Short mmCIF file of C-alpha atoms in Angstrom, two decimals:
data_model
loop_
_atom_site.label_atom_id
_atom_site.label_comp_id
_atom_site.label_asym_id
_atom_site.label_seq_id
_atom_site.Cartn_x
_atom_site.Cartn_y
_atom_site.Cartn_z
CA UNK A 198 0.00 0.00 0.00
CA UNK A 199 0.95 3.21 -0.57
CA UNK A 200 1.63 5.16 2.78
CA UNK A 201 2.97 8.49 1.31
CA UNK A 202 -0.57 9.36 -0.74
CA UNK A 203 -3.18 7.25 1.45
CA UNK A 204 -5.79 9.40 4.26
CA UNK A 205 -5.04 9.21 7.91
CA UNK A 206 -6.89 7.89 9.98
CA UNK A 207 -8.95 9.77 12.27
CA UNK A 208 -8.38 11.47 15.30
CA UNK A 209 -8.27 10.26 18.65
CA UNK A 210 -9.21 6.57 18.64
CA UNK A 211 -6.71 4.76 21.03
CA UNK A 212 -3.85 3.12 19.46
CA UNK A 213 -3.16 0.21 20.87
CA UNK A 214 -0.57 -0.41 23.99
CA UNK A 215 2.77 -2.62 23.20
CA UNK A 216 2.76 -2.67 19.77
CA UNK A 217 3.51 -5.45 17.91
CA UNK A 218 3.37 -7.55 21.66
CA UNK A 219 0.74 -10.35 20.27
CA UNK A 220 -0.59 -11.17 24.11
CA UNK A 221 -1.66 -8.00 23.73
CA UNK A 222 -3.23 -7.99 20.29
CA UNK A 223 -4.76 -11.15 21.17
CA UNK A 224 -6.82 -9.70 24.04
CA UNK A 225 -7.94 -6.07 22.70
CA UNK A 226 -9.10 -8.76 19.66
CA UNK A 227 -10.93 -10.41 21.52
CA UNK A 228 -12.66 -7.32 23.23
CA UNK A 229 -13.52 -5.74 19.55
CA UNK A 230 -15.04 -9.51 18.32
CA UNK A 231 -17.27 -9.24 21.67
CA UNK A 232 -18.74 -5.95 21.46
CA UNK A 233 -18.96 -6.60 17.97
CA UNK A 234 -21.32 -9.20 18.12
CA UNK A 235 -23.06 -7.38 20.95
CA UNK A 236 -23.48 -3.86 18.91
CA UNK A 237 -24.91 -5.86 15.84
CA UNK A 238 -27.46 -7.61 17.80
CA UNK A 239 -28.63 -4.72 20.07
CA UNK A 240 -27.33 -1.74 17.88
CA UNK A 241 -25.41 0.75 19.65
CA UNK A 242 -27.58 2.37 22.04
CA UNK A 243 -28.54 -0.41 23.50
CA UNK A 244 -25.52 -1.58 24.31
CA UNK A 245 -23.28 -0.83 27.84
CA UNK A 246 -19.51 -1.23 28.95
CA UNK A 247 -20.35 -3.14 31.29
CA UNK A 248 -22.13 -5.46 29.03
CA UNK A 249 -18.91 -5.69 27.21
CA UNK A 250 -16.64 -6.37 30.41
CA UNK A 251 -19.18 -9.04 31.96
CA UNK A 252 -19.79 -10.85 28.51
CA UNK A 253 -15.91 -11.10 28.46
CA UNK A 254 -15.75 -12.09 31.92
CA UNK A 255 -13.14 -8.88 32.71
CA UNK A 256 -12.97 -6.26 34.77
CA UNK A 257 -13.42 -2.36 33.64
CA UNK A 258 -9.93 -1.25 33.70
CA UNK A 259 -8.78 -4.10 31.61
CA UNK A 260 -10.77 -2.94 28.55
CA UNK A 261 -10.51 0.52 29.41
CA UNK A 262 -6.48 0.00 29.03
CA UNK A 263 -7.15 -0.84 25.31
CA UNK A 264 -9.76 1.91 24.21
CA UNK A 265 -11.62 5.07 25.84
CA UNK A 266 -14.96 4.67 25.78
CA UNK A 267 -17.77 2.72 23.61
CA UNK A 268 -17.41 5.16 21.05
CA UNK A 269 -13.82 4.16 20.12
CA UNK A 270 -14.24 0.66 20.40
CA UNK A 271 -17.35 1.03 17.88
CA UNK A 272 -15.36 3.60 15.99
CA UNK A 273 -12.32 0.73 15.68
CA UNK A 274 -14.50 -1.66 14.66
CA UNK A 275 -15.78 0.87 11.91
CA UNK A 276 -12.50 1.52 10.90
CA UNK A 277 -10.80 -1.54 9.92
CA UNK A 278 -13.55 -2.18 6.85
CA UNK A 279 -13.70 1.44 5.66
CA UNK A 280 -9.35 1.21 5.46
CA UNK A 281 -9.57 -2.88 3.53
CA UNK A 282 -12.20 -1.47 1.15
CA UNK A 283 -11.41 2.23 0.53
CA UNK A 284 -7.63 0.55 -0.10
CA UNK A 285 -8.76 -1.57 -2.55
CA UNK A 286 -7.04 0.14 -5.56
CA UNK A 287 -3.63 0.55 -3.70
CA UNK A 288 -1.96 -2.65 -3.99
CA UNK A 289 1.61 -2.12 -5.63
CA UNK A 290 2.00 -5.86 -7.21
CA UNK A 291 -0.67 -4.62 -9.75
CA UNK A 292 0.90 -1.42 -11.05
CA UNK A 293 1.97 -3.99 -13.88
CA UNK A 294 -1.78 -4.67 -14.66
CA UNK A 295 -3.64 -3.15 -17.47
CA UNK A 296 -6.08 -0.51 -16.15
CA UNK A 297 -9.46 -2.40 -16.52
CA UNK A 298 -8.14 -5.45 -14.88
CA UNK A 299 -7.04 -3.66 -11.67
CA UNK A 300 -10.11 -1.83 -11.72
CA UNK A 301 -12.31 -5.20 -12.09
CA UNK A 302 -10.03 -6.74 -9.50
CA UNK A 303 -10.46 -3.17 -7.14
CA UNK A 304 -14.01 -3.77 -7.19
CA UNK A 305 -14.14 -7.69 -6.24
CA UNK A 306 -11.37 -6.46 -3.62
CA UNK A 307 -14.20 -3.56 -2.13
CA UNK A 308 -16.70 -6.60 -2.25
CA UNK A 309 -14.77 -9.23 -0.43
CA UNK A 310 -13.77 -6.72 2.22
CA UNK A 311 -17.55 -5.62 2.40
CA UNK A 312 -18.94 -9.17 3.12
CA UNK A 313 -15.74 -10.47 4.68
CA UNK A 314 -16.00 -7.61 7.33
CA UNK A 315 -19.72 -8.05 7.86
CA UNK A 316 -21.20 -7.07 10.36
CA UNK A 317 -19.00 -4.21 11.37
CA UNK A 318 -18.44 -2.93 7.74
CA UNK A 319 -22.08 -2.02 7.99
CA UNK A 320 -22.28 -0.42 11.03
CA UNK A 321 -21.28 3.20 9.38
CA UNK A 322 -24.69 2.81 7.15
CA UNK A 323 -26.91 1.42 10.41
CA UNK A 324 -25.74 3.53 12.99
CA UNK A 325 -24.53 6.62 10.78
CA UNK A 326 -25.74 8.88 13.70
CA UNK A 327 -22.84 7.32 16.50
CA UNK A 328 -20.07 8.88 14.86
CA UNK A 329 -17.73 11.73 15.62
CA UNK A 330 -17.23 14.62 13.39
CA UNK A 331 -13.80 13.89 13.00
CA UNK A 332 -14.40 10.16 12.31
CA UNK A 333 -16.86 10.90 9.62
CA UNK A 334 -14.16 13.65 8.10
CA UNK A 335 -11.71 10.88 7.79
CA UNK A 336 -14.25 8.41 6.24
CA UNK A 337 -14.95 11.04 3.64
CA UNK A 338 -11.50 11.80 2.63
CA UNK A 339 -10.70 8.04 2.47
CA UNK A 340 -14.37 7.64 0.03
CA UNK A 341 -12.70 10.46 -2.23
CA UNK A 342 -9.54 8.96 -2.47
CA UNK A 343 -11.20 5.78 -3.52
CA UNK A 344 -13.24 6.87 -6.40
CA UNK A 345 -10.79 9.95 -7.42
CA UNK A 346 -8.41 6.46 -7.48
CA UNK A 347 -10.91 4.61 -9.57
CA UNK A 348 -12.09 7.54 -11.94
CA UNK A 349 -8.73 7.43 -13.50
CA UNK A 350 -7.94 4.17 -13.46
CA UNK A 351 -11.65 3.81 -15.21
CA UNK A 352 -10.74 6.60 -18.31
CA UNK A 353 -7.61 4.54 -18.72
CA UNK A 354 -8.97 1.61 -19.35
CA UNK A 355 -11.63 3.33 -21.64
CA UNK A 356 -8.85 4.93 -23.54
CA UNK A 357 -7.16 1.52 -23.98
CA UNK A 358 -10.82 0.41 -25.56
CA UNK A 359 -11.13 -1.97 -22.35
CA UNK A 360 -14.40 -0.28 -20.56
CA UNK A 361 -17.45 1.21 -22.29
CA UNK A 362 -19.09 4.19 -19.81
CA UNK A 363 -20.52 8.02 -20.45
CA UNK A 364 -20.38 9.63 -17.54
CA UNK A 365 -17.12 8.83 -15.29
CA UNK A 366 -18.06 10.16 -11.72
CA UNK A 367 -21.51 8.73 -11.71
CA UNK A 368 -20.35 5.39 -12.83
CA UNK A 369 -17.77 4.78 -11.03
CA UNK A 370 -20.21 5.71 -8.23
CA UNK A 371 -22.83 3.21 -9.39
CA UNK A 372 -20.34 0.53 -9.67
CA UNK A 373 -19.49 1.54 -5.58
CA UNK A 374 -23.23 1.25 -4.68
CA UNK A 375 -23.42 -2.09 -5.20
CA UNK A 376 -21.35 -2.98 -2.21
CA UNK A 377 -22.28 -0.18 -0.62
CA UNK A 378 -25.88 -0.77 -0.87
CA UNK A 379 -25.23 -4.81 0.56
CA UNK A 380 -25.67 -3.59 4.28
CA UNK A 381 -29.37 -3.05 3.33
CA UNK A 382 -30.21 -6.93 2.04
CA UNK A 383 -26.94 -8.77 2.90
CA UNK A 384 -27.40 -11.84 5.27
CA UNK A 385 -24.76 -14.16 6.09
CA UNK A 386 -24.96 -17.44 6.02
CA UNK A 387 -27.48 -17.25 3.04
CA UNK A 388 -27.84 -19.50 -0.18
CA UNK A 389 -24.46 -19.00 -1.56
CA UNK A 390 -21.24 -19.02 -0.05
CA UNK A 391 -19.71 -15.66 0.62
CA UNK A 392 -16.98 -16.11 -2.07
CA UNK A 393 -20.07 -17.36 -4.43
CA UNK A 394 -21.49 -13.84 -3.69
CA UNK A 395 -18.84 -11.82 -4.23
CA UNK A 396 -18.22 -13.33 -7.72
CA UNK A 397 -21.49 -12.57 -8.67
CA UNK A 398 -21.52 -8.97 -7.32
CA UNK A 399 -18.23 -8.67 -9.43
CA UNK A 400 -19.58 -9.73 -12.82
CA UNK A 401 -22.62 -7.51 -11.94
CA UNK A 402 -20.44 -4.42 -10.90
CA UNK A 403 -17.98 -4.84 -13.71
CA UNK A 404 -21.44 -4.94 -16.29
CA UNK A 405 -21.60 -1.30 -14.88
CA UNK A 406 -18.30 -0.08 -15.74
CA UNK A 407 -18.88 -1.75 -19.39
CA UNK A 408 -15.64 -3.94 -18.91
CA UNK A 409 -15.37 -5.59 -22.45
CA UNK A 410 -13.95 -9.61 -22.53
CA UNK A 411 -12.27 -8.32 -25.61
CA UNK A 412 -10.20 -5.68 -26.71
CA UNK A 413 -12.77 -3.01 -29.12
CA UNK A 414 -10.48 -3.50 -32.37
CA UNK A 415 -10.74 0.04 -33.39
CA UNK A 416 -9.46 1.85 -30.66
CA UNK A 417 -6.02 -0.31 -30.90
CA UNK A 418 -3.19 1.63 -31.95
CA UNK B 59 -52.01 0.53 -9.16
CA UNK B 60 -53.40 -2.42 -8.19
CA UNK B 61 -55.04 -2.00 -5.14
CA UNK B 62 -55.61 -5.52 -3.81
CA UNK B 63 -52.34 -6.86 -3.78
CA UNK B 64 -50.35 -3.76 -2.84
CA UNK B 65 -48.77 -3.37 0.92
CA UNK B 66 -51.00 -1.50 3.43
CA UNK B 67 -49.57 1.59 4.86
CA UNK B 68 -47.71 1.54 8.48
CA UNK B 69 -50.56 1.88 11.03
CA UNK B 70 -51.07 4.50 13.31
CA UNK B 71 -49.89 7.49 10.42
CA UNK B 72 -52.26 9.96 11.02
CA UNK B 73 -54.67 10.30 7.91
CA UNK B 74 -55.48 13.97 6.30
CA UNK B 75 -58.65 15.72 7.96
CA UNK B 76 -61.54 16.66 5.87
CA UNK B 77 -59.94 13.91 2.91
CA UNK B 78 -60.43 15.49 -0.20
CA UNK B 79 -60.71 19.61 0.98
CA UNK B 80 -58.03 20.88 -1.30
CA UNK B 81 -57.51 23.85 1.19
CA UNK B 82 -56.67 21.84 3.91
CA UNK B 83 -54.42 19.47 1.94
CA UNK B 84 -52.45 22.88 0.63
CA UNK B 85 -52.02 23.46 4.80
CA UNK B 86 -51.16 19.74 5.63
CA UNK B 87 -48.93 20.20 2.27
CA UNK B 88 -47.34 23.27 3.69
CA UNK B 89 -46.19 21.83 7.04
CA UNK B 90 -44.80 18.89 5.22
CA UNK B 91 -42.30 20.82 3.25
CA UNK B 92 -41.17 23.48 5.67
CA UNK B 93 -40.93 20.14 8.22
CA UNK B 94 -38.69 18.32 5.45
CA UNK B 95 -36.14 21.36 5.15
CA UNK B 96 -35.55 21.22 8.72
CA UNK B 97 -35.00 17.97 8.79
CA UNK B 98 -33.00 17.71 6.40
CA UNK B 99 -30.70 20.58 7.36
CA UNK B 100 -30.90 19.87 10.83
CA UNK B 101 -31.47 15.89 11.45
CA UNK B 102 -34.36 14.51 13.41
CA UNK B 103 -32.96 15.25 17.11
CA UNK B 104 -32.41 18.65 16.23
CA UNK B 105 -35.63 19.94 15.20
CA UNK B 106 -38.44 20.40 17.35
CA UNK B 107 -42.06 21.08 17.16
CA UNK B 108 -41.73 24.41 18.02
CA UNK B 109 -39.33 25.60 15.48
CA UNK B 110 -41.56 23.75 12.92
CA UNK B 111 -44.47 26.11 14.30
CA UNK B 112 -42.17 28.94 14.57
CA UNK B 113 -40.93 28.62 10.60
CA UNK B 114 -45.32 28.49 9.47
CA UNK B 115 -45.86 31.53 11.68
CA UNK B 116 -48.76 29.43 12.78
CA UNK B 117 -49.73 27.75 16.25
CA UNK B 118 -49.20 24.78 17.75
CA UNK B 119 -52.82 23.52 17.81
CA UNK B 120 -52.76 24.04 14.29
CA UNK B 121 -50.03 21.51 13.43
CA UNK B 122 -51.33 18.72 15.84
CA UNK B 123 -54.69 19.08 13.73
CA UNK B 124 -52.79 17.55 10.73
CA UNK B 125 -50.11 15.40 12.66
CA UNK B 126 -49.79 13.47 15.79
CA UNK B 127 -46.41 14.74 16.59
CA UNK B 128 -42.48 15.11 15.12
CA UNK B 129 -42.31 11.56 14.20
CA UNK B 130 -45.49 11.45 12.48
CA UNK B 131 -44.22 14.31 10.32
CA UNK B 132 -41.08 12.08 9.71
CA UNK B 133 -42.64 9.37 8.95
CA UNK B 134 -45.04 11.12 6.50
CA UNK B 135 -42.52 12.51 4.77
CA UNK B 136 -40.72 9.34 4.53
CA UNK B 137 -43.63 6.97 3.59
CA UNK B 138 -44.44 9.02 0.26
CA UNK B 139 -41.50 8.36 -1.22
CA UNK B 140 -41.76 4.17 0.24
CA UNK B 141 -44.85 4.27 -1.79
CA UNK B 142 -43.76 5.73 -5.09
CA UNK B 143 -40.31 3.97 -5.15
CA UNK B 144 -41.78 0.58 -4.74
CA UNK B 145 -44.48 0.64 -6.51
CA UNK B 146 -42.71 1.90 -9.32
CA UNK B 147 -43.67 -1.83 -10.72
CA UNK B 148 -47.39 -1.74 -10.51
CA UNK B 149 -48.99 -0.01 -13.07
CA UNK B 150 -51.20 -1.66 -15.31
CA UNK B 151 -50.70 0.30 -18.61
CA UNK B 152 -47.80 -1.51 -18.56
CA UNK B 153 -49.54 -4.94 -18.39
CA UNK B 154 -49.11 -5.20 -22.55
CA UNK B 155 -45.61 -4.45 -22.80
CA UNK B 156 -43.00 -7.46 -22.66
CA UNK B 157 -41.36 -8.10 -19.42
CA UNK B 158 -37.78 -6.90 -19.93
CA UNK B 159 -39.64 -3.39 -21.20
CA UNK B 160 -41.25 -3.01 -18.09
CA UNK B 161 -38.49 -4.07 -15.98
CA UNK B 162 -36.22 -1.07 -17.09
CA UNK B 163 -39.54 1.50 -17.17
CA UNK B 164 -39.97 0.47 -13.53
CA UNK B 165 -36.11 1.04 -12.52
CA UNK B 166 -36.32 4.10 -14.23
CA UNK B 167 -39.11 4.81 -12.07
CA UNK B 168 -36.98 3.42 -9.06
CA UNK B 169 -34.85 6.00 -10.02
CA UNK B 170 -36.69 9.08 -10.86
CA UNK B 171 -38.76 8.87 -7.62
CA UNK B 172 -35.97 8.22 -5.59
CA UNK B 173 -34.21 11.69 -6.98
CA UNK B 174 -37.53 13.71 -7.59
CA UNK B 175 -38.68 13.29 -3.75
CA UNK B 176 -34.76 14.32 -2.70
CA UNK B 177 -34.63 15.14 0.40
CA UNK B 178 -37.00 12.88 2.35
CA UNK B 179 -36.69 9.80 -0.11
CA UNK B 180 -33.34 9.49 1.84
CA UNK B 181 -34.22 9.96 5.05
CA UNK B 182 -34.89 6.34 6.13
CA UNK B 183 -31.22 5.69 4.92
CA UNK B 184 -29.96 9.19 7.06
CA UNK B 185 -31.61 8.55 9.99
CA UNK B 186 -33.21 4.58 10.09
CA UNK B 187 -33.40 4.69 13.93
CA UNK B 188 -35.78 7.08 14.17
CA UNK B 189 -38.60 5.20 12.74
CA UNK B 190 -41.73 3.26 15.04
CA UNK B 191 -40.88 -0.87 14.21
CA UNK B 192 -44.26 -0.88 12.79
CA UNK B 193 -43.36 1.39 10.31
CA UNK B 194 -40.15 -0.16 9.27
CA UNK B 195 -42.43 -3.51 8.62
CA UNK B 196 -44.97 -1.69 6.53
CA UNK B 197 -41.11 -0.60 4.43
CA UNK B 198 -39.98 -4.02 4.56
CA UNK B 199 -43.33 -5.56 3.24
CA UNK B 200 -43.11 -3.00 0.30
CA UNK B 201 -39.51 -3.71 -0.48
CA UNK B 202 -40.23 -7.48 -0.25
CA UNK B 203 -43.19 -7.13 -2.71
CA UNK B 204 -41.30 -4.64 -5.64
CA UNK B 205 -38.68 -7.10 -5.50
CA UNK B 206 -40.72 -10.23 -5.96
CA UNK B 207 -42.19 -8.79 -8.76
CA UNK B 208 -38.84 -7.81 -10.25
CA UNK B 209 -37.73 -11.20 -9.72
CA UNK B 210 -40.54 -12.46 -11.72
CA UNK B 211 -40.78 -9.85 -14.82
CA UNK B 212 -36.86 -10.57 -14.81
CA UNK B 213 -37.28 -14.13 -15.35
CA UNK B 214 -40.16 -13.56 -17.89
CA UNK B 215 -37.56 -11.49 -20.15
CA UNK B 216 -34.63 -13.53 -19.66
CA UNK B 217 -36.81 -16.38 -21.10
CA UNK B 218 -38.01 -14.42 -23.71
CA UNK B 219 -33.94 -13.77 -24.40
CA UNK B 220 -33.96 -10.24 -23.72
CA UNK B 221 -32.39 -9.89 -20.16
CA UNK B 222 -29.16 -12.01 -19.37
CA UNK B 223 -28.10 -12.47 -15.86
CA UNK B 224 -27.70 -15.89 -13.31
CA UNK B 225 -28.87 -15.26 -10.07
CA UNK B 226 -32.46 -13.37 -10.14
CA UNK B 227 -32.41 -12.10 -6.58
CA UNK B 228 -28.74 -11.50 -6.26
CA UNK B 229 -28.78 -9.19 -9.56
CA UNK B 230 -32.54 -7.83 -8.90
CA UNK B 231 -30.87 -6.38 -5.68
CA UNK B 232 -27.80 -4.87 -7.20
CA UNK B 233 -30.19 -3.21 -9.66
CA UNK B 234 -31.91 -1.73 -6.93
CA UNK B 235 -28.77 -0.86 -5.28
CA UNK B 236 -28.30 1.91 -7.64
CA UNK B 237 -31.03 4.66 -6.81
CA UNK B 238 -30.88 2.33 -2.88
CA UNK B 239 -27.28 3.96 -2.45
CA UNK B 240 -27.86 7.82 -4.41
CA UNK B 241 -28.77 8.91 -0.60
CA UNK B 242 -24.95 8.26 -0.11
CA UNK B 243 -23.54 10.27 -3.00
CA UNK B 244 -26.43 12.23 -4.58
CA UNK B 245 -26.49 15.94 -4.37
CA UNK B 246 -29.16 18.37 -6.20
CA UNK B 247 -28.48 21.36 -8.59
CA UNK B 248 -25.16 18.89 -9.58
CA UNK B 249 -23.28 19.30 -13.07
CA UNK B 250 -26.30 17.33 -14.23
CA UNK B 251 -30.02 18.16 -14.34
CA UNK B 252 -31.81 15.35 -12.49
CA UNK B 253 -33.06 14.24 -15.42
CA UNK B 254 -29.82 13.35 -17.21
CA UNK B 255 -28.81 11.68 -13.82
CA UNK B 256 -32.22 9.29 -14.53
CA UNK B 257 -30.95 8.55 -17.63
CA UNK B 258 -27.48 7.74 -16.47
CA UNK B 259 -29.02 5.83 -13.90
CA UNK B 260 -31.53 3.85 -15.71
CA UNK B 261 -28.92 3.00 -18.13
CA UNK B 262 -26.28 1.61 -15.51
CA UNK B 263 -29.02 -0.30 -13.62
CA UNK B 264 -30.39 -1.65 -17.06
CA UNK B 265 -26.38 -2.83 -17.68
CA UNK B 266 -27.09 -4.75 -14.46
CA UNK B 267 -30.14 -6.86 -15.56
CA UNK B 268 -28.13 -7.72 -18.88
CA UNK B 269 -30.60 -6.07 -21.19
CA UNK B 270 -30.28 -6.42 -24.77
CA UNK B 271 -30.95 -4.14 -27.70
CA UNK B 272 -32.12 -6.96 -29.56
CA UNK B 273 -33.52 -10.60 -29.10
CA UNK B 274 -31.40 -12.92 -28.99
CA UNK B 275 -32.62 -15.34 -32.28
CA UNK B 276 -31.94 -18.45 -30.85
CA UNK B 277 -34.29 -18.00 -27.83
CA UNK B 278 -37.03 -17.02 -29.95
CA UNK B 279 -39.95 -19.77 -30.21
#
């Protein structure tokens, strides 16, 4: 990934103690994976510290050594997803790969990370209302960088007769809407395997950016 | 429309006074806009009654005749849109054109009612929490039934060799992802008018579905 060009992340969520120590990973894991499954069943609101610390069988101070409040922990939680899908175009092994093809493969990357990361890669479109200013600020710039990303990547490979699309900005936009839009009718566990849906959703988003099997003969040099 | 199949409204909306007195619809009419401005500049939490009343230069007693509170406003506001958006499937006038033609008239419906009734057409995406569980239902049970009957029309035309796609559900969804995700990136008075954003739109979605310009021969009886 490329650190020099890619958003920061946002203010003031807790970084975690010892870094790199993996005892330590391990547990404020385990803490996120907890209230994770306790925010998606009772939404945020609903849901207490102390919830969190009796469901892991803790004390307060221990998860208050890894993260602030219940904001930051649902703000982490938030976070991860929005950096694995927003990054999706950044990969430097592919800067070797014609532009449609690391656009197609962008998109199935923003899908995976969608349904891979479910439930918390929804929890920005369930609970958009939790949020800090700043944390919404960040969320935005990383959105922009995505699709400023993909824009150009997407008139490339239109140049090079490899994608068939009017209007750049909305398109691109459209093709982002169909993961985007999976928070509102995704369900794990369903009739096809996660990797079956993704596939699908990637055919179906790369139909939107007019990605052609074959090279359009008259726009070879 | 047809009225015997179509979803019932949420209960407990509070129905127009005097139905039919074009006066007092104008007045009911008049709250409803000045309500959605607020809302939408503001949020939910941060509007009140009052500065609803305040904005009409009317009194409070004369609000309450047309609406049970705030949230009945909301809802209101949120249901026309509901209605016009899913039902963009239903109207018999249609019933003589083949299925793939009325599958893309009725996403460009999706669409065009989805940007027409900007701002409150996005409000159940902005702000889902505030809505009664009954009324989410009465959403849900209108969803349900525009995407059956995409499901079905879609099959129709794909065995009629006009639409081209695998999984019905899977791809009716990402078609209705499209105008689903605008409230994310949509803005009004936007380098294009909202009708050339229809037309962008309808086309994209109508990529989706795998329509065809022409028949494919072989399928043809």
């Amino acid at each position: 990934m490329n650190k020099t060009t890619f958003p920061d992340a946002p203010p003031g969520l807790r970084s975690p103690p010892f870094k790199g120590d993996a005892r330590s990973d391990l547990k404020r894991e385990r803490i996120l994976r907890v209230a994770e499954a306790l925010f998606s069943k009772q939404g945020y609101a609903n849901t207490t510290m102390s919830q969190i610390v009796d469901k892991l069988g803790v004390s307060k101070p221990f998860v208050y050594y890894y993260f602030h409040n219940k904001q930051d922990i649902f703000e982490t939680l938030s976070w991860r997803p929005t950096v694995e899908c927003f990054s999706a175009l950044e990969f430097d092994e592919d800067a070797a790969l014609p532009a449609h093809l690391r656009v197609s493969k962008g998109l199935e990357r923003l899908i995976r990370a969608t349904i891979v990361n479910y439930p918390s890669a929804f929890f920005p479109y369930r609970e958009p209302q939790v949020y800090r200013p700043e944390y919404r600020a960040a969320q935005k710039k990383m959105a922009r960088h995505f699709y400023a990303r993909l824009c150009a990547l997407m008139e490339q490979g239109r140049q090079e007769g490899m994608l068939e699309f009017d209007e750049t900005k909305i398109t691109a936009l459209a093709a982002g809407s169909l993961p985007g839009f999976l928070f509102y009718w995704y369900r794990p566990h369903g009739r096809l395997s996660s990797e079956a849906m993704v596939t699908e959703l990637t055919k179906l988003s790369c139909r939107v950016i007019g990605l052609r099997i074959r090279k359009k003969t008259s726009k070879k040099a």
